[in-house]
Short mmCIF file of C-alpha atoms in Angstrom, two decimals:
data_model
loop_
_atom_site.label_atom_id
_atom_site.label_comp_id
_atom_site.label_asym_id
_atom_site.label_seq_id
_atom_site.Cartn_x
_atom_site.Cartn_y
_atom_site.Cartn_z
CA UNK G 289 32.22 -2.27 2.62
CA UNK G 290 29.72 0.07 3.30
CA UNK G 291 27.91 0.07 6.97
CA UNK G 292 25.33 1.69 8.77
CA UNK G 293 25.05 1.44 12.91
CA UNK G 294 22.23 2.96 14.55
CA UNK G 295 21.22 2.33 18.15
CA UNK G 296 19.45 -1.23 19.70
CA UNK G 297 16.07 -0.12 19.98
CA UNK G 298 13.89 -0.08 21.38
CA UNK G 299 13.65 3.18 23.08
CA UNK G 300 10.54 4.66 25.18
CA UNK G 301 10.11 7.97 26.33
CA UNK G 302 7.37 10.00 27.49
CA UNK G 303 5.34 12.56 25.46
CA UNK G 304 7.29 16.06 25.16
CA UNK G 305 10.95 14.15 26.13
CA UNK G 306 14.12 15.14 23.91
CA UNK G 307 14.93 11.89 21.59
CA UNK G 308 18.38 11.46 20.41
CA UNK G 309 18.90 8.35 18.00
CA UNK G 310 22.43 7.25 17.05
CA UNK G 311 23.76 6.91 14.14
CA UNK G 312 27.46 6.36 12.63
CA UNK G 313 28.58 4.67 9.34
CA UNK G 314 31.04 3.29 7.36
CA UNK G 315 31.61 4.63 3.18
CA UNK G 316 34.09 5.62 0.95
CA UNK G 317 34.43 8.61 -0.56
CA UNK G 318 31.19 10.83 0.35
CA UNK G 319 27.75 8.81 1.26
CA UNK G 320 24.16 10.70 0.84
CA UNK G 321 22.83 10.49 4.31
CA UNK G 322 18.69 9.72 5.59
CA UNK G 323 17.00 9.05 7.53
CA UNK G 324 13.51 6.61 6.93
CA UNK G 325 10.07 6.29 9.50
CA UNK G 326 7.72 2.84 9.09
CA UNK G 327 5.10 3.50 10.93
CA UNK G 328 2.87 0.69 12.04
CA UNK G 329 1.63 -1.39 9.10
CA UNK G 330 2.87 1.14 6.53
CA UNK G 331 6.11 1.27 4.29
CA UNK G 332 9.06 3.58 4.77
CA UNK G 333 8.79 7.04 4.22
CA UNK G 334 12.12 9.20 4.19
CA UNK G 335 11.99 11.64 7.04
CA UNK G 336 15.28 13.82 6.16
CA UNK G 337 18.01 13.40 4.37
CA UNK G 338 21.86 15.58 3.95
CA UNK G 339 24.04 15.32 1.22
CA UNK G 340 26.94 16.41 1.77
CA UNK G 341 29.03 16.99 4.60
CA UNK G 342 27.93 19.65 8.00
CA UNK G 343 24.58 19.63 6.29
CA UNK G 344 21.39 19.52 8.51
CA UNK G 345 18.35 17.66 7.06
CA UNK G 346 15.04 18.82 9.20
CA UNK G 347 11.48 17.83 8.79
CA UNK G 348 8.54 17.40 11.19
CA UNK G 349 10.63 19.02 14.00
CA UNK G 350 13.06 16.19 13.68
CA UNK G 351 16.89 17.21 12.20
CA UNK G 352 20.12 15.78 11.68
CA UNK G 353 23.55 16.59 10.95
CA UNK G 354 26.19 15.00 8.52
CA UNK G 355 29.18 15.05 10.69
CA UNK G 356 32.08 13.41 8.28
CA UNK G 357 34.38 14.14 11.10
CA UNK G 358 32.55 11.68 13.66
CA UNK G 359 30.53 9.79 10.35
CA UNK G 360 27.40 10.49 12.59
CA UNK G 361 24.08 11.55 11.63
CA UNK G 362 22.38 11.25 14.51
CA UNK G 363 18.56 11.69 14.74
CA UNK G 364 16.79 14.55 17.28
CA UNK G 365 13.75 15.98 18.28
CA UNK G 366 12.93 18.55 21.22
CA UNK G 367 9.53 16.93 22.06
CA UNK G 368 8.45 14.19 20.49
CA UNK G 369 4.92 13.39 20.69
CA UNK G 370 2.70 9.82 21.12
CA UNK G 371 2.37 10.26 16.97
CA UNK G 372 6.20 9.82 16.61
CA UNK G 373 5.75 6.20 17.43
CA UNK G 374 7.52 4.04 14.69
CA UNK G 375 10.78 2.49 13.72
CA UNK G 376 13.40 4.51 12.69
CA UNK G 377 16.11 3.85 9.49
CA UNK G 378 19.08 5.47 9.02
CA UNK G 379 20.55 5.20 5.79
CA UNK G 380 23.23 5.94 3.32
CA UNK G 381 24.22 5.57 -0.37
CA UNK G 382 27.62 6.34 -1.55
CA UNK G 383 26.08 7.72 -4.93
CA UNK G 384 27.89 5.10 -7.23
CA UNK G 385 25.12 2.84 -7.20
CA UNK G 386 21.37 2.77 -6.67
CA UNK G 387 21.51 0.58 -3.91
CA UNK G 388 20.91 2.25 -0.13
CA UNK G 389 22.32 0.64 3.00
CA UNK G 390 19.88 0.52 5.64
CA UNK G 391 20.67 0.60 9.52
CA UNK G 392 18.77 -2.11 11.39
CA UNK G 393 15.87 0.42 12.75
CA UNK G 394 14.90 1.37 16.07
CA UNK G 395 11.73 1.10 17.55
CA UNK G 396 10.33 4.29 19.27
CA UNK G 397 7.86 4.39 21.42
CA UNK G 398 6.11 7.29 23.18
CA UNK G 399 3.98 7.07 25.75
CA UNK G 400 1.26 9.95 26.62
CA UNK H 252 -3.56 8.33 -6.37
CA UNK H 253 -1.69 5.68 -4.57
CA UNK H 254 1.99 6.54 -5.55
CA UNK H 255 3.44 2.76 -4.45
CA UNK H 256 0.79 -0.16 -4.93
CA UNK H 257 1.62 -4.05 -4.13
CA UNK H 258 -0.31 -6.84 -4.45
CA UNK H 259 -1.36 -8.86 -2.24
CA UNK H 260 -0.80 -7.54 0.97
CA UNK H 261 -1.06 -10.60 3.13
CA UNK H 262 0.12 -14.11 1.12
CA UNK H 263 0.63 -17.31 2.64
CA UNK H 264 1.29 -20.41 1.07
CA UNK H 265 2.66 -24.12 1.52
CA UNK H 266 6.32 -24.83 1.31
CA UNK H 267 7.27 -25.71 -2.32
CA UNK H 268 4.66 -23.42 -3.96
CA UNK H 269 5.82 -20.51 -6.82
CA UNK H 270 4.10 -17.43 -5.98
CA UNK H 271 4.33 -14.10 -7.64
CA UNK H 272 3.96 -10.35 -5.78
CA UNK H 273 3.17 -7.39 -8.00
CA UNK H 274 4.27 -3.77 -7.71
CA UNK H 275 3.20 -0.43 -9.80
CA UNK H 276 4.08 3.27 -9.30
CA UNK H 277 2.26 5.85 -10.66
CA UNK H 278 4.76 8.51 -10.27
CA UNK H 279 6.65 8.30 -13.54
CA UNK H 280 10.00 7.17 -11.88
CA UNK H 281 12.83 5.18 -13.97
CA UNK H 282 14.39 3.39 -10.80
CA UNK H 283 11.80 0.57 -8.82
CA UNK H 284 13.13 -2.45 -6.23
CA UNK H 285 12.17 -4.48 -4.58
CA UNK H 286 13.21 -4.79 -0.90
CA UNK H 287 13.01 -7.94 2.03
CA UNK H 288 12.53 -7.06 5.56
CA UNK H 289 12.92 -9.78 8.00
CA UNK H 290 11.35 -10.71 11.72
CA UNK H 291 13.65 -7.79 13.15
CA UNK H 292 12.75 -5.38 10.73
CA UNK H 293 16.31 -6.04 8.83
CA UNK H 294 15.92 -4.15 5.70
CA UNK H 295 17.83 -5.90 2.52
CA UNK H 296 17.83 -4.77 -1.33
CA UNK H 297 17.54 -7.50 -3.45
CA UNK H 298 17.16 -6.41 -6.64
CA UNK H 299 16.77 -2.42 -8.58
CA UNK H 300 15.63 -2.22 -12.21
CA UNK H 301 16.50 1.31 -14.18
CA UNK H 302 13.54 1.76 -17.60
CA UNK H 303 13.47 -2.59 -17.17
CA UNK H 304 16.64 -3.16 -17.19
CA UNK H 305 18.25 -4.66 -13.98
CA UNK H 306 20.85 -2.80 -12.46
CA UNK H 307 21.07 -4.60 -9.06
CA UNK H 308 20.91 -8.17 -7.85
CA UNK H 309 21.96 -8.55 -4.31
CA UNK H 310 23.20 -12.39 -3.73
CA UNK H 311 19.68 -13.52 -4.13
CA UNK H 312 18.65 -17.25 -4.89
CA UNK H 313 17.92 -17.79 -8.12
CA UNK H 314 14.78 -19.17 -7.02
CA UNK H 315 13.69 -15.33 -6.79
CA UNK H 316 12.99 -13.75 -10.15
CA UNK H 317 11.80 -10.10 -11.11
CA UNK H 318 10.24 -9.56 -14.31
CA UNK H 319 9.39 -5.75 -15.36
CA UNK H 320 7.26 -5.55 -18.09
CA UNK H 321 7.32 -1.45 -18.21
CA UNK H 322 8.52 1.11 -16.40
CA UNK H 323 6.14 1.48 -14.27
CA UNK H 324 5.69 -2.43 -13.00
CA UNK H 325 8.48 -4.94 -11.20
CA UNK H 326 6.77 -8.04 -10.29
CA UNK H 327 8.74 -10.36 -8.11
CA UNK H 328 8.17 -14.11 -8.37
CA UNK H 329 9.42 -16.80 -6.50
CA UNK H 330 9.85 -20.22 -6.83
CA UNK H 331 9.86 -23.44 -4.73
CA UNK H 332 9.14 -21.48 -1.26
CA UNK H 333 11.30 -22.01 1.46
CA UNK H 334 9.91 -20.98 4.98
CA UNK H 335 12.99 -18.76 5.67
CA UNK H 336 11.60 -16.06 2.91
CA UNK H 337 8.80 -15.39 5.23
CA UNK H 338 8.96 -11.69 5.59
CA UNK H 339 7.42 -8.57 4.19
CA UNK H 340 8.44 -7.47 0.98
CA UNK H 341 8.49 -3.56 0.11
CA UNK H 342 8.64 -2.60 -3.18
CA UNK H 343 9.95 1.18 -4.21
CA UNK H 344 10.62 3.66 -6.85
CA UNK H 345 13.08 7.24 -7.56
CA UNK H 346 13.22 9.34 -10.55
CA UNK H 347 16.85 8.61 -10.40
CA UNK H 348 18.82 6.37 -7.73
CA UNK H 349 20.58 7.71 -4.69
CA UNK H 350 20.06 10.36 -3.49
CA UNK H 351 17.24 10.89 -4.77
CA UNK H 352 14.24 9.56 -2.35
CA UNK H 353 12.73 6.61 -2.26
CA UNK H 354 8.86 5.77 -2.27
CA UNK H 355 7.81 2.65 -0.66
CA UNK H 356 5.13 0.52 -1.21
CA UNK H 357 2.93 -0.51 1.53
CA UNK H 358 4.43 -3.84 2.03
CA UNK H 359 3.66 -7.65 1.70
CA UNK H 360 3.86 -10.16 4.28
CA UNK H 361 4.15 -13.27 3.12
CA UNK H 362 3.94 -16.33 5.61
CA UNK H 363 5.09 -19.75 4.34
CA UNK H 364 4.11 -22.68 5.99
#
């Protein structure tokens, strides 16, 4: 079936620090590809999302690329800031159904 | 303008008790669920509805029941509480389903004791 892996959180980096969060799955056929923020206390809000396959999804300075080759999507950001605190979701759907397989989240902290 | 709205946001109740959790979205979206995120922020679909009619049901007890009286509303209610469906409950909404985005809800923890 289909699968979502993202990286054991959680991860901690300073303020202005690179942030790479991994990402690979498992679909048939071709998935729809995102990736979801929670920040503290709040529901999930989709940060960026690729539909199809060497797409790049970008938004807030964050960006990601549908790699069908590896199935990665893997999250990054130049310089994150203390704001970008939260849990990260990837996610996929393989656009047969309305149903969206979520990754287990990583917490990301950022410390000033 | 709150796009997602549940209600409560903080429930807790004895073991045994039927409690219901409401959800609306103002947005004018066909597609709503309702989603259960455990202690280690596991994410889970449980159920979608599509203009009230249910579309998914993920291997939930039947204990769990959503009811949509419109479009716009998917109340989820629950029966005979168990403490392992402590967790926080998101509901959501799409004008369509996947790929289209998802808006979530702010969340609702419930705590049974």
């Amino acid at each position: 079936g289909n699968s979502v892996t993202q990286m054991e959180g959680p991860v901690t980096l300073s303020e202005e620090a690179f942030l790479t969060i991994n990402c690979t799955y498992t679909a048939t056929g071709y998935p729809s590809l995102f990736w979801y923020v929670q920040y503290p206390g709040e529901g999930l809000q989709l940060l960026l999302k690729a539909t199809k396959a060497d797409d790049k999804g970008s938004n807030k300075g964050f960006e990601a690329t549908y790699r069908k080759e590896t199935t990665s999507f893997h999250l990054e950001k130049g310089s994150v800031q203390v704001s970008d605190s939260a849990v990260y979701f990837c996610a996929l759907s393989d656009n047969r159904d309305d149903k969206i397989i979520f990754g287990k989240g990583t917490r990301l902290h950022i410390l000033p | 303008d709150t796009a997602v709205s549940q209600t409560p946001k903080y429930l807790v109740t004895q073991m045994g008790n039927d409690k219901s959790i409401k959800c609306e979205q103002n947005l004018g979206h066909d597609t709503m669920y309702w989603y259960k995120q455990d202690s280690k922020k596991f994410l889970k679909i449980m159920f979608s509805y599509n203009n009230k009619e249910l579309i998914i049901n993920e291997t939930v007890p039947n204990r769990f029941s959503p009811k949509s009286p419109d479009k716009a509303h998917l109340n989820l209610h629950i029966n005979s509480l168990e403490l392992g469906d402590s967790a926080v409950y998101f509901c959501a909404s799409s004008q369509v389903g996947p790929p289209d985005t998802q808006y979530f809800g702010p969340g609702t923890r419930l705590t049974v004791l």
